[in-house]
Amino acid sequence: MENEVKNPGFKTLQKIQSEVKSSNTIALSVDCVIFGFDENKLKVLLIRSDLKKYQGKWSLLGDLMRSEEDLDDAAYRILKQRTGLNDVYLEQVHTFGKINRHPAGRVITVTYCSLINIRHHKLNILDNELHWHDIDNLADLAFDHQEIFDTCYTRLQKRVQEHPLGFNLLPKKFSLRDLQNLYEAILGFKMDRRNFRKKFFTMDFLIDLKEIEQNVPHRPGKLYEFNYSKYEKRKKKWAGIDF
Amino acid sequence: MENEVKNPGFKTLQKIQSEVKSSNTIALSVDCVIFGFDENKLKVLLIRSDLKKYQGKWSLLGDLMRSEEDLDDAAYRILKQRTGLNDVYLEQVHTFGKINRHPAGRVITVTYCSLINIRHHKLNILDNELHWHDIDNLADLAFDHQEIFDTCYTRLQKRVQEHPLGFNLLPKKFSLRDLQNLYEAILGFKMDRRNFRKKFFTMDFLIDLKEIEQNVPHRPGKLYEFNYSKYEKRKKKWAGIDF
DNA sequence: TAATAATGTGTGTATTTTACACATTAAACG
DNA sequence: CGTTTAATGTGTAAAATACACACATTATTA
């Protein structure tokens, strides 16, 4: 199989089938939904399905787990194998386990998601198998990957409203317009510019750099930096996941 | 094994070990964290561990999954087998997969949780193996079950603040004091009585029954009923899980 | 130098949250 | 039978937050 040669770490359909059907057990996989932000658009990283039956379809980044690794470690390994990404925080979202969800046999998949700045991370792209898709323009995905995507996207939108994430997603220096574009892309609706600014100023996580944008075709905006130390202190008050 | 005889559906330690270690695969289990409310206290349903090594310790309700059932179905089956409960809504919470989390071998567990009124459900108690424990008084649990419990408890507290659940937990007719006791037991802190009432009245899910409590050693409170139809209509606005 | 298209700032209103005080009712008790 | 007790039931004001909206400012560009 061509994939086998190029990506020796990956399991092919045959491998999955033999592994799954030989015993009466259940195979476990991990799928990663990597959201990316670039040019004011929210995207998701997909890979061309290596299963013949799903030729031409796109899939999430996934592979079978190994029995000698922690579940979370498996997620990071698989992401790294598939994309070269290794400095990305992954959050577990949900486990999908319908009987016939995978054509190769009984495979239950634990899904993780993340959100990164596309330009900050170098992908290890093999033969254009990897591609950033606009999230509002997803062609049909393989298996139940649309459902998985939807679940992760909903989770992402919720997280964004609870935590002021989204700072690693912008360049170090950013304008408030940049920040608002980010939030609007993720949440999918427009917000009032004035109230948006007020909200973030009162949160007090922004450092005014006393600089302005360069080379914009209009009045340049002020540039800000994220105040990580203040955020870290405040964070403890928000119980739970820190994305 | 005595458990084998009494509960033929359950897997014993030996079974798990043989199943897990024979192949190089990973076994999958489901654990259920069933919260119960009774006498104004929040409790959790535990079972005596059937593993010798963990003798005397208490465990969550769990068992191995079967390969011919949906993941969600497995959760309901296992809950039913262990407790007799079959009309309980289960919500998936998290999947735990550290390598050494289970003494019998490589077992990854998908956890579900629920919240029920203890008096509304009849448990199928075998030899006192099942027991409702006060949540603030948990002795040491087997394996990583304390961590699992903590995760589910945090999730429950979050859900309670987002959705007006907790109505199936009270008798059909209840006083506002009953309702507040429920919320305080789950959230773990006291609330202002007047503001609590205001909050629920403006939510508009309560039907004033024009009745009062009987046999209370003080001024009786009014009794209310939950307005399910209004709740159902409103519910659509709250995306997601309905517990 | 005027038109354009952004940014930057402020104000008022409505809504929600929080804090807090007093009258009312039934039971318990002398 | 009246008084005490310990709850319930109700209202009001301040504070914080969300929402709607208007105008001056600054580079660009035409």
Coordinates of N, CA, C and O (backbone and C1' of nucleotides) in Angstrom, one line a residue, chain A residues 192-195 198-199 212 215-220, chain D residues 17-29:
Chain A
D192 N -20.6 43.9 18.2 CA -20.4 45.3 18.2 C -19.0 45.7 18.6 O -18.5 45.3 19.6
R193 N -18.4 46.5 17.7 CA -17.0 46.8 17.9 C -16.7 47.5 19.2 O -15.7 47.2 19.9
R194 N -17.5 48.4 19.6 CA -17.3 49.2 20.8 C -17.5 48.4 22.0 O -16.7 48.4 23.0
N195 N -18.5 47.5 22.0 CA -18.7 46.7 23.2 C -17.7 45.6 23.3 O -17.3 45.2 24.4
K198 N -14.6 47.2 24.9 CA -14.9 47.5 26.3 C -14.7 46.2 27.1 O -14.0 46.1 28.1
K199 N -15.3 45.1 26.6 CA -15.2 43.8 27.3 C -13.7 43.4 27.5 O -13.4 43.0 28.6
I212 N 1.7 51.2 16.5 CA 0.5 51.1 15.7 C 0.8 50.1 14.5 O 2.0 49.8 14.2
N215 N 1.5 49.5 7.3 CA 1.1 49.0 6.0 C -0.3 48.6 5.9 O -0.6 47.6 5.3
V216 N -1.2 49.3 6.6 CA -2.6 49.0 6.4 C -3.2 50.1 5.6 O -2.8 51.3 5.7
P217 N -4.2 49.8 4.7 CA -4.7 50.8 3.8 C -5.8 51.7 4.4 O -6.8 52.0 3.8
H218 N -5.5 52.0 5.7 CA -6.5 52.9 6.4 C -5.9 53.3 7.7 O -4.7 53.0 7.9
R219 N -6.6 54.0 8.5 CA -6.0 54.4 9.7 C -5.5 53.2 10.5 O -6.3 52.3 10.8
P220 N -4.3 53.2 10.9 CA -3.7 52.0 11.6 C -4.3 51.9 13.1 O -4.5 53.0 13.7
Chain D
dT17 P -19.0 43.0 36.9 O5' -19.9 42.8 35.6 C5' -21.1 41.9 35.8 C4' -22.0 42.1 34.6 C3' -21.3 42.2 33.2 O3' -21.6 41.0 32.5 C1' -23.1 43.7 33.5
dA18 P -21.2 40.9 31.0 O5' -22.5 41.5 30.3 C5' -23.7 40.8 30.3 C4' -24.8 41.5 29.5 C3' -24.5 41.6 28.0 O3' -25.7 41.2 27.3 C1' -24.9 43.7 28.9
dC19 P -25.7 41.0 25.8 O5' -26.2 42.5 25.3 C5' -27.5 42.9 25.7 C4' -27.8 44.3 25.1 C3' -27.4 44.5 23.6 O3' -28.6 44.8 22.9 C1' -26.7 46.3 25.0
dA20 P -28.5 44.9 21.3 O5' -28.7 46.4 21.1 C5' -29.6 47.1 22.0 C4' -29.5 48.6 21.7 C3' -29.2 49.0 20.3 O3' -30.0 50.0 19.8 C1' -27.6 50.0 21.7
dC21 P -30.0 50.5 18.3 O5' -29.1 51.8 18.4 C5' -29.4 52.8 19.4 C4' -28.3 53.8 19.4 C3' -27.7 54.1 18.1 O3' -27.6 55.5 18.0 C1' -26.0 53.7 19.6
dA22 P -27.2 56.3 16.7 O5' -27.0 57.8 17.2 C5' -26.6 58.0 18.5 C4' -25.4 58.9 18.5 C3' -25.1 59.7 17.2 O3' -24.8 61.0 17.5 C1' -23.2 58.5 17.8
dC23 P -24.5 62.1 16.4 O5' -23.0 62.5 16.6 C5' -22.5 62.7 17.9 C4' -21.0 62.6 17.9 C3' -20.3 63.4 16.7 O3' -19.3 64.2 17.3 C1' -19.4 61.2 17.0
dA24 P -18.7 65.4 16.3 O5' -17.2 65.4 16.7 C5' -16.7 65.3 18.0 C4' -15.5 64.5 18.1 C3' -14.3 65.0 17.2 O3' -13.1 65.1 17.9 C1' -14.7 62.8 16.7
dT25 P -11.8 65.6 17.2 O5' -11.2 64.2 16.7 C5' -10.7 63.3 17.7 C4' -9.8 62.2 17.0 C3' -8.7 62.8 16.1 O3' -7.5 62.1 16.4 C1' -10.0 61.2 14.9
dT26 P -6.1 62.7 15.9 O5' -5.7 61.7 14.8 C5' -5.5 60.3 15.1 C4' -5.5 59.5 13.8 C3' -4.4 60.0 12.8 O3' -3.6 58.9 12.4 C1' -6.5 59.6 11.8
dA27 P -2.0 59.0 12.5 O5' -1.6 58.1 11.3 C5' -1.7 58.5 10.1 C4' -2.3 57.4 9.2 C3' -1.8 57.5 7.8 O3' -1.3 56.3 7.4 C1' -4.1 57.8 7.9
dT28 P -0.6 56.2 6.0 O5' -1.8 56.1 5.0 C5' -2.6 54.9 5.1 C4' -3.7 55.0 4.0 C3' -3.1 55.2 2.6 O3' -3.7 54.2 1.7 C1' -4.8 56.8 3.1
dT29 P -3.1 54.0 0.3 O5' -4.1 54.8 -0.6 C5' -5.5 54.6 -0.5 C4' -6.3 55.6 -1.4 C3' -5.4 55.9 -2.7 O3' -6.2 56.3 -3.8 C1' -5.9 57.9 -1.5

